[in-house]
Amino acid sequence: GESVGLHLPTLSVQEGDNSIINCAYSNSASDYFIWYKQESGKGPQFIIDIRSNMDKRQGQRVTVLLNKTVKHLSLQIAATQPGDSAVYFCAENRPGTASKLTFGTGTRLQVTL
Amino acid sequence: NAGVTQTPKFQVLKTGQSMTLQCAQDMNHNSMYWYRQDPGMGLRLIYYSASEGTTDKGEVPNGYNVSRLNKREFSLRLESAAPSQTSVYFCASSVPPGGGFSGANVLTFGAGSRLTVL
């Protein structure tokens, strides 16, 4: 598969523990945020999204938290499983950019048994 | 339902050669995109097409051209490849923004095309 990044920040988590992946975004006017998961050799896959008028959104085993005051986004994964091992990207949508998302550089999540 | 299909998956070129990356989606999405992914740089938008017949430059368009052949297909062409274009390329498609919370701006990506320029 493709090389996603040789120098990505890495988070190691034991199977069954909760994971928290953080992302700082740059534009205070951004109105929409998405988390993507990228497994080795595959394209990014949508996990969860949140609009700027919300602070929290929950999905299946995942929760996204948005703190607009400090321009910070986090992805929480409950009961982390080996299949969660991947690179996780946050993306922000800036008003006036017509669907053109700006992606972060990613965090590698390694799940240990 | 294949989603977004890219070809080829791997390609090696010599400097100065040309090639076209093909992309097709079967989800009836209006918008299509080409991104490149480099270590430490995240995904960067090369070109996008909001609808059939329209294209627009993204963050890193230099050295590339695109064609939105029809609603399904969006190709990326390198006219004279350079080593700086060595990367993994991703095609994506989406529904137009707006029209509801859960669908807005969500991109569906292809599996990627690894290009090496020697």
PDB file of C-alpha atoms in Angstrom:
ATOM      1  CA  GLY A   1       0.000   0.000   0.000  1.00  0.00           C
ATOM      2  CA  GLU A   2       0.915   3.640  -0.168  1.00  0.00           C
ATOM      3  CA  SER A   3       3.069   5.338   2.447  1.00  0.00           C
ATOM      4  CA  VAL A   4       0.815   7.693   4.358  1.00  0.00           C
ATOM      5  CA  GLY A   5       3.597   9.346   6.254  1.00  0.00           C
ATOM      6  CA  LEU A   6       6.932   8.413   7.775  1.00  0.00           C
ATOM      7  CA  HIS A   7       6.895  11.054  10.491  1.00  0.00           C
ATOM      8  CA  LEU A   8       3.310  11.072  11.676  1.00  0.00           C
ATOM      9  CA  PRO A   9       2.583  11.485  15.379  1.00  0.00           C
ATOM     10  CA  THR A  10       1.711   8.073  16.733  1.00  0.00           C
ATOM     11  CA  LEU A  11      -0.684   7.086  19.467  1.00  0.00           C
ATOM     12  CA  SER A  12      -0.279   3.600  20.945  1.00  0.00           C
ATOM     13  CA  VAL A  13      -3.273   2.212  22.781  1.00  0.00           C
ATOM     14  CA  GLN A  14      -3.933  -1.154  24.318  1.00  0.00           C
ATOM     15  CA  GLU A  15      -6.854  -3.128  22.982  1.00  0.00           C
ATOM     16  CA  GLY A  16      -9.979  -2.365  24.986  1.00  0.00           C
ATOM     17  CA  ASP A  17      -8.815   1.047  26.151  1.00  0.00           C
ATOM     18  CA  ASN A  18     -10.277   4.325  24.922  1.00  0.00           C
ATOM     19  CA  SER A  19      -8.379   6.387  22.358  1.00  0.00           C
ATOM     20  CA  ILE A  20      -8.343  10.148  22.030  1.00  0.00           C
ATOM     21  CA  ILE A  21      -6.966  11.676  18.848  1.00  0.00           C
ATOM     22  CA  ASN A  22      -6.539  15.425  18.749  1.00  0.00           C
ATOM     23  CA  CYS A  23      -6.567  17.960  15.962  1.00  0.00           C
ATOM     24  CA  ALA A  24      -5.958  21.702  15.931  1.00  0.00           C
ATOM     25  CA  TYR A  25      -7.623  23.558  13.085  1.00  0.00           C
ATOM     26  CA  SER A  26      -6.514  26.856  11.701  1.00  0.00           C
ATOM     27  CA  ASN A  27      -9.494  28.910  10.603  1.00  0.00           C
ATOM     28  CA  SER A  28     -11.937  30.269  13.179  1.00  0.00           C
ATOM     29  CA  ALA A  29     -14.519  30.707  10.415  1.00  0.00           C
ATOM     30  CA  SER A  30     -14.571  27.000   9.514  1.00  0.00           C
ATOM     31  CA  ASP A  31     -18.106  25.732   9.828  1.00  0.00           C
ATOM     32  CA  TYR A  32     -17.883  22.002   9.319  1.00  0.00           C
ATOM     33  CA  PHE A  33     -15.439  19.296  10.381  1.00  0.00           C
ATOM     34  CA  ILE A  34     -14.922  15.678   9.428  1.00  0.00           C
ATOM     35  CA  TRP A  35     -12.835  12.814  10.715  1.00  0.00           C
ATOM     36  CA  TYR A  36     -11.479  10.278   8.248  1.00  0.00           C
ATOM     37  CA  LYS A  37      -9.786   6.932   8.827  1.00  0.00           C
ATOM     38  CA  GLN A  38      -7.168   5.633   6.400  1.00  0.00           C
ATOM     39  CA  GLU A  39      -6.012   2.042   6.550  1.00  0.00           C
ATOM     40  CA  SER A  40      -2.845   0.936   4.834  1.00  0.00           C
ATOM     41  CA  GLY A  41      -3.319   0.641   1.083  1.00  0.00           C
ATOM     42  CA  LYS A  42      -6.743   2.262   1.075  1.00  0.00           C
ATOM     43  CA  GLY A  43      -8.296   5.649   0.589  1.00  0.00           C
ATOM     44  CA  PRO A  44      -9.639   7.701   3.514  1.00  0.00           C
ATOM     45  CA  GLN A  45     -13.020   6.625   4.851  1.00  0.00           C
ATOM     46  CA  PHE A  46     -15.579   8.870   6.530  1.00  0.00           C
ATOM     47  CA  ILE A  47     -16.012   8.307  10.272  1.00  0.00           C
ATOM     48  CA  ILE A  48     -18.034  11.167  11.704  1.00  0.00           C
ATOM     49  CA  ASP A  49     -18.735  14.843  11.117  1.00  0.00           C
ATOM     50  CA  ILE A  50     -19.822  17.851  13.148  1.00  0.00           C
ATOM     51  CA  ARG A  51     -21.014  21.364  12.387  1.00  0.00           C
ATOM     52  CA  SER A  52     -19.658  24.398  14.183  1.00  0.00           C
ATOM     53  CA  ASN A  53     -22.943  25.007  16.001  1.00  0.00           C
ATOM     54  CA  MET A  54     -22.430  21.786  17.951  1.00  0.00           C
ATOM     55  CA  ASP A  55     -19.938  20.843  20.683  1.00  0.00           C
ATOM     56  CA  LYS A  56     -20.328  17.092  20.582  1.00  0.00           C
ATOM     57  CA  ARG A  57     -21.604  14.369  18.325  1.00  0.00           C
ATOM     58  CA  GLN A  58     -21.701  10.661  18.908  1.00  0.00           C
ATOM     59  CA  GLY A  59     -21.615   7.728  16.567  1.00  0.00           C
ATOM     60  CA  GLN A  60     -21.078   4.059  17.036  1.00  0.00           C
ATOM     61  CA  ARG A  61     -18.079   3.796  19.427  1.00  0.00           C
ATOM     62  CA  VAL A  62     -16.877   7.226  18.299  1.00  0.00           C
ATOM     63  CA  THR A  63     -17.439  10.714  19.657  1.00  0.00           C
ATOM     64  CA  VAL A  64     -16.247  13.985  18.199  1.00  0.00           C
ATOM     65  CA  LEU A  65     -15.756  17.008  20.442  1.00  0.00           C
ATOM     66  CA  LEU A  66     -15.385  20.531  19.146  1.00  0.00           C
ATOM     67  CA  ASN A  67     -13.917  23.395  21.156  1.00  0.00           C
ATOM     68  CA  LYS A  68     -14.222  26.522  19.052  1.00  0.00           C
ATOM     69  CA  THR A  69     -12.617  28.727  21.686  1.00  0.00           C
ATOM     70  CA  VAL A  70      -9.240  27.085  21.193  1.00  0.00           C
ATOM     71  CA  LYS A  71      -9.919  25.730  17.680  1.00  0.00           C
ATOM     72  CA  HIS A  72      -9.549  22.148  18.757  1.00  0.00           C
ATOM     73  CA  LEU A  73     -11.207  18.973  17.600  1.00  0.00           C
ATOM     74  CA  SER A  74     -10.916  15.518  19.128  1.00  0.00           C
ATOM     75  CA  LEU A  75     -11.995  12.027  18.178  1.00  0.00           C
ATOM     76  CA  GLN A  76     -12.680   9.570  20.942  1.00  0.00           C
ATOM     77  CA  ILE A  77     -12.832   5.857  20.161  1.00  0.00           C
ATOM     78  CA  ALA A  78     -14.312   3.658  22.847  1.00  0.00           C
ATOM     79  CA  ALA A  79     -13.027   0.135  23.511  1.00  0.00           C
ATOM     80  CA  THR A  80     -10.339   0.355  20.838  1.00  0.00           C
ATOM     81  CA  GLN A  81      -9.988  -2.728  18.653  1.00  0.00           C
ATOM     82  CA  PRO A  82      -7.133  -3.967  16.429  1.00  0.00           C
ATOM     83  CA  GLY A  83      -9.223  -3.004  13.403  1.00  0.00           C
ATOM     84  CA  ASP A  84      -9.035   0.615  14.542  1.00  0.00           C
ATOM     85  CA  SER A  85      -5.321   0.720  13.714  1.00  0.00           C
ATOM     86  CA  ALA A  86      -4.993   3.312  10.965  1.00  0.00           C
ATOM     87  CA  VAL A  87      -4.113   6.924  10.271  1.00  0.00           C
ATOM     88  CA  TYR A  88      -6.800   9.393  11.310  1.00  0.00           C
ATOM     89  CA  PHE A  89      -7.261  12.779   9.626  1.00  0.00           C
ATOM     90  CA  CYS A  90      -9.368  15.723  10.591  1.00  0.00           C
ATOM     91  CA  ALA A  91     -10.619  18.070   7.890  1.00  0.00           C
ATOM     92  CA  GLU A  92     -12.205  21.493   8.063  1.00  0.00           C
ATOM     93  CA  ASN A  93     -14.493  23.221   5.651  1.00  0.00           C
ATOM     94  CA  ARG A  94     -13.929  26.908   5.286  1.00  0.00           C
ATOM     95  CA  PRO A  95     -16.877  29.082   4.225  1.00  0.00           C
ATOM     96  CA  GLY A  96     -16.697  30.229   0.656  1.00  0.00           C
ATOM     97  CA  THR A  97     -14.474  27.358  -0.435  1.00  0.00           C
ATOM     98  CA  ALA A  98     -17.256  25.349  -2.065  1.00  0.00           C
ATOM     99  CA  SER A  99     -16.682  21.855  -0.682  1.00  0.00           C
ATOM    100  CA  LYS A 100     -12.924  22.139  -0.659  1.00  0.00           C
ATOM    101  CA  LEU A 101     -11.883  20.559   2.597  1.00  0.00           C
ATOM    102  CA  THR A 102      -8.527  21.311   4.219  1.00  0.00           C
ATOM    103  CA  PHE A 103      -6.971  18.207   5.757  1.00  0.00           C
ATOM    104  CA  GLY A 104      -4.664  17.875   8.722  1.00  0.00           C
ATOM    105  CA  THR A 105      -1.480  15.824   8.489  1.00  0.00           C
ATOM    106  CA  GLY A 106      -2.885  12.868  10.413  1.00  0.00           C
ATOM    107  CA  THR A 107      -2.208  10.761  13.500  1.00  0.00           C
ATOM    108  CA  ARG A 108      -1.292   7.098  13.397  1.00  0.00           C
ATOM    109  CA  LEU A 109      -3.178   4.928  15.882  1.00  0.00           C
ATOM    110  CA  GLN A 110      -1.484   1.664  16.844  1.00  0.00           C
ATOM    111  CA  VAL A 111      -3.518  -0.824  18.827  1.00  0.00           C
ATOM    112  CA  THR A 112      -1.486  -3.253  20.889  1.00  0.00           C
ATOM    113  CA  LEU A 113      -2.810  -6.574  22.088  1.00  0.00           C
TER     114      LEU A 113
ATOM    115  CA  ASN B   1     -21.679  -0.796  -6.125  1.00  0.00           C
ATOM    116  CA  ALA B   2     -17.989  -0.012  -6.672  1.00  0.00           C
ATOM    117  CA  GLY B   3     -17.956   3.582  -5.329  1.00  0.00           C
ATOM    118  CA  VAL B   4     -14.902   5.424  -6.687  1.00  0.00           C
ATOM    119  CA  THR B   5     -12.568   3.489  -8.982  1.00  0.00           C
ATOM    120  CA  GLN B   6      -9.098   4.719  -9.935  1.00  0.00           C
ATOM    121  CA  THR B   7      -6.668   3.385 -12.499  1.00  0.00           C
ATOM    122  CA  PRO B   8      -3.831   2.577 -12.573  1.00  0.00           C
ATOM    123  CA  LYS B   9      -2.982   1.636  -8.988  1.00  0.00           C
ATOM    124  CA  PHE B  10       0.765   1.921  -9.617  1.00  0.00           C
ATOM    125  CA  GLN B  11       2.792   3.704 -12.281  1.00  0.00           C
ATOM    126  CA  VAL B  12       6.461   4.494 -12.783  1.00  0.00           C
ATOM    127  CA  LEU B  13       7.368   7.287 -15.193  1.00  0.00           C
ATOM    128  CA  LYS B  14      10.541   8.908 -16.396  1.00  0.00           C
ATOM    129  CA  THR B  15      10.935  12.665 -16.128  1.00  0.00           C
ATOM    130  CA  GLY B  16       9.188  14.336 -19.046  1.00  0.00           C
ATOM    131  CA  GLN B  17       6.781  11.515 -19.809  1.00  0.00           C
ATOM    132  CA  SER B  18       3.039  12.104 -19.774  1.00  0.00           C
ATOM    133  CA  MET B  19       0.232  10.049 -18.346  1.00  0.00           C
ATOM    134  CA  THR B  20      -3.415  10.218 -17.364  1.00  0.00           C
ATOM    135  CA  LEU B  21      -4.974   8.952 -14.162  1.00  0.00           C
ATOM    136  CA  GLN B  22      -8.533   7.804 -14.629  1.00  0.00           C
ATOM    137  CA  CYS B  23     -11.335   8.048 -12.098  1.00  0.00           C
ATOM    138  CA  ALA B  24     -14.959   6.934 -12.246  1.00  0.00           C
ATOM    139  CA  GLN B  25     -17.748   6.976  -9.668  1.00  0.00           C
ATOM    140  CA  ASP B  26     -21.071   5.184  -9.780  1.00  0.00           C
ATOM    141  CA  MET B  27     -22.857   7.046  -6.968  1.00  0.00           C
ATOM    142  CA  ASN B  28     -24.356   9.761  -9.167  1.00  0.00           C
ATOM    143  CA  HIS B  29     -22.365  12.423  -7.314  1.00  0.00           C
ATOM    144  CA  ASN B  30     -22.109  15.838  -8.897  1.00  0.00           C
ATOM    145  CA  SER B  31     -18.734  16.887  -7.487  1.00  0.00           C
ATOM    146  CA  MET B  32     -15.393  15.172  -8.061  1.00  0.00           C
ATOM    147  CA  TYR B  33     -11.888  15.908  -6.809  1.00  0.00           C
ATOM    148  CA  TRP B  34      -8.242  15.017  -7.236  1.00  0.00           C
ATOM    149  CA  TYR B  35      -5.931  15.090  -4.210  1.00  0.00           C
ATOM    150  CA  ARG B  36      -2.306  14.215  -3.716  1.00  0.00           C
ATOM    151  CA  GLN B  37      -0.921  12.789  -0.503  1.00  0.00           C
ATOM    152  CA  ASP B  38       2.696  13.264   0.535  1.00  0.00           C
ATOM    153  CA  PRO B  39       4.420  12.328   3.808  1.00  0.00           C
ATOM    154  CA  GLY B  40       3.872  14.997   6.443  1.00  0.00           C
ATOM    155  CA  MET B  41       1.690  17.116   4.124  1.00  0.00           C
ATOM    156  CA  GLY B  42      -1.750  15.621   4.484  1.00  0.00           C
ATOM    157  CA  LEU B  43      -4.098  15.590   1.508  1.00  0.00           C
ATOM    158  CA  ARG B  44      -3.828  18.560  -0.808  1.00  0.00           C
ATOM    159  CA  LEU B  45      -6.411  19.438  -3.418  1.00  0.00           C
ATOM    160  CA  ILE B  46      -5.148  19.594  -6.997  1.00  0.00           C
ATOM    161  CA  TYR B  47      -8.345  20.244  -8.957  1.00  0.00           C
ATOM    162  CA  TYR B  48     -12.013  19.767  -8.460  1.00  0.00           C
ATOM    163  CA  SER B  49     -15.164  19.713 -10.561  1.00  0.00           C
ATOM    164  CA  ALA B  50     -18.394  20.931  -9.012  1.00  0.00           C
ATOM    165  CA  SER B  51     -20.448  19.492 -11.847  1.00  0.00           C
ATOM    166  CA  GLU B  52     -20.141  18.093 -15.336  1.00  0.00           C
ATOM    167  CA  GLY B  53     -18.499  20.632 -17.599  1.00  0.00           C
ATOM    168  CA  THR B  54     -16.845  22.684 -14.863  1.00  0.00           C
ATOM    169  CA  THR B  55     -13.399  22.480 -13.279  1.00  0.00           C
ATOM    170  CA  ASP B  56     -11.563  24.633 -10.778  1.00  0.00           C
ATOM    171  CA  LYS B  57      -8.037  24.826  -9.398  1.00  0.00           C
ATOM    172  CA  GLY B  58      -7.256  23.687  -5.930  1.00  0.00           C
ATOM    173  CA  GLU B  59      -4.240  24.301  -3.736  1.00  0.00           C
ATOM    174  CA  VAL B  60      -1.562  22.691  -5.936  1.00  0.00           C
ATOM    175  CA  PRO B  61      -2.689  22.726  -9.613  1.00  0.00           C
ATOM    176  CA  ASN B  62       0.639  23.470 -11.322  1.00  0.00           C
ATOM    177  CA  GLY B  63       1.802  20.706 -13.640  1.00  0.00           C
ATOM    178  CA  TYR B  64      -1.618  19.092 -13.915  1.00  0.00           C
ATOM    179  CA  ASN B  65      -4.671  19.273 -16.125  1.00  0.00           C
ATOM    180  CA  VAL B  66      -8.080  17.724 -15.645  1.00  0.00           C
ATOM    181  CA  SER B  67     -11.054  16.732 -17.732  1.00  0.00           C
ATOM    182  CA  ARG B  68     -14.561  16.113 -16.508  1.00  0.00           C
ATOM    183  CA  LEU B  69     -15.560  13.770 -19.305  1.00  0.00           C
ATOM    184  CA  ASN B  70     -19.115  13.207 -18.055  1.00  0.00           C
ATOM    185  CA  LYS B  71     -20.845  12.991 -14.709  1.00  0.00           C
ATOM    186  CA  ARG B  72     -19.113   9.706 -13.844  1.00  0.00           C
ATOM    187  CA  GLU B  73     -15.540  10.331 -14.979  1.00  0.00           C
ATOM    188  CA  PHE B  74     -12.848  12.820 -13.967  1.00  0.00           C
ATOM    189  CA  SER B  75      -9.309  12.372 -15.270  1.00  0.00           C
ATOM    190  CA  LEU B  76      -6.020  13.901 -14.139  1.00  0.00           C
ATOM    191  CA  ARG B  77      -3.221  14.420 -16.669  1.00  0.00           C
ATOM    192  CA  LEU B  78       0.458  15.038 -16.152  1.00  0.00           C
ATOM    193  CA  GLU B  79       1.783  16.514 -19.393  1.00  0.00           C
ATOM    194  CA  SER B  80       5.471  16.396 -18.482  1.00  0.00           C
ATOM    195  CA  ALA B  81       6.091  14.488 -15.281  1.00  0.00           C
ATOM    196  CA  ALA B  82       8.633  15.737 -12.742  1.00  0.00           C
ATOM    197  CA  PRO B  83      10.128  13.978  -9.698  1.00  0.00           C
ATOM    198  CA  SER B  84       8.226  16.450  -7.476  1.00  0.00           C
ATOM    199  CA  GLN B  85       5.026  14.808  -8.701  1.00  0.00           C
ATOM    200  CA  THR B  86       5.954  11.507  -7.085  1.00  0.00           C
ATOM    201  CA  SER B  87       3.036  10.981  -4.755  1.00  0.00           C
ATOM    202  CA  VAL B  88      -0.091   9.005  -4.023  1.00  0.00           C
ATOM    203  CA  TYR B  89      -3.085  10.419  -5.861  1.00  0.00           C
ATOM    204  CA  PHE B  90      -6.654  10.093  -4.672  1.00  0.00           C
ATOM    205  CA  CYS B  91      -9.836  10.759  -6.541  1.00  0.00           C
ATOM    206  CA  ALA B  92     -12.972  11.544  -4.559  1.00  0.00           C
ATOM    207  CA  SER B  93     -16.593  12.462  -5.157  1.00  0.00           C
ATOM    208  CA  SER B  94     -19.323  14.059  -3.073  1.00  0.00           C
ATOM    209  CA  VAL B  95     -22.859  15.300  -3.112  1.00  0.00           C
ATOM    210  CA  PRO B  96     -23.143  19.096  -3.325  1.00  0.00           C
ATOM    211  CA  PRO B  97     -22.841  21.008  -0.045  1.00  0.00           C
ATOM    212  CA  GLY B  98     -25.981  21.850   1.799  1.00  0.00           C
ATOM    213  CA  GLY B  99     -29.269  19.985   1.671  1.00  0.00           C
ATOM    214  CA  GLY B 100     -28.920  18.450   5.117  1.00  0.00           C
ATOM    215  CA  PHE B 101     -26.387  17.900   7.810  1.00  0.00           C
ATOM    216  CA  SER B 102     -25.209  14.333   7.398  1.00  0.00           C
ATOM    217  CA  GLY B 103     -24.480  14.427   3.710  1.00  0.00           C
ATOM    218  CA  ALA B 104     -22.865  17.769   3.214  1.00  0.00           C
ATOM    219  CA  ASN B 105     -19.277  17.791   2.051  1.00  0.00           C
ATOM    220  CA  VAL B 106     -18.631  14.134   2.774  1.00  0.00           C
ATOM    221  CA  LEU B 107     -16.101  12.824   0.302  1.00  0.00           C
ATOM    222  CA  THR B 108     -15.917   9.235  -0.850  1.00  0.00           C
ATOM    223  CA  PHE B 109     -12.374   8.348  -1.869  1.00  0.00           C
ATOM    224  CA  GLY B 110     -10.911   5.854  -4.265  1.00  0.00           C
ATOM    225  CA  ALA B 111      -8.137   3.452  -3.222  1.00  0.00           C
ATOM    226  CA  GLY B 112      -5.364   5.644  -4.582  1.00  0.00           C
ATOM    227  CA  SER B 113      -2.792   5.597  -7.379  1.00  0.00           C
ATOM    228  CA  ARG B 114       0.888   5.500  -6.471  1.00  0.00           C
ATOM    229  CA  LEU B 115       2.976   7.415  -8.987  1.00  0.00           C
ATOM    230  CA  THR B 116       6.766   7.430  -9.034  1.00  0.00           C
ATOM    231  CA  VAL B 117       8.653   9.774 -11.343  1.00  0.00           C
ATOM    232  CA  LEU B 118      12.313   8.936 -11.848  1.00  0.00           C
TER     233      LEU B 118
END
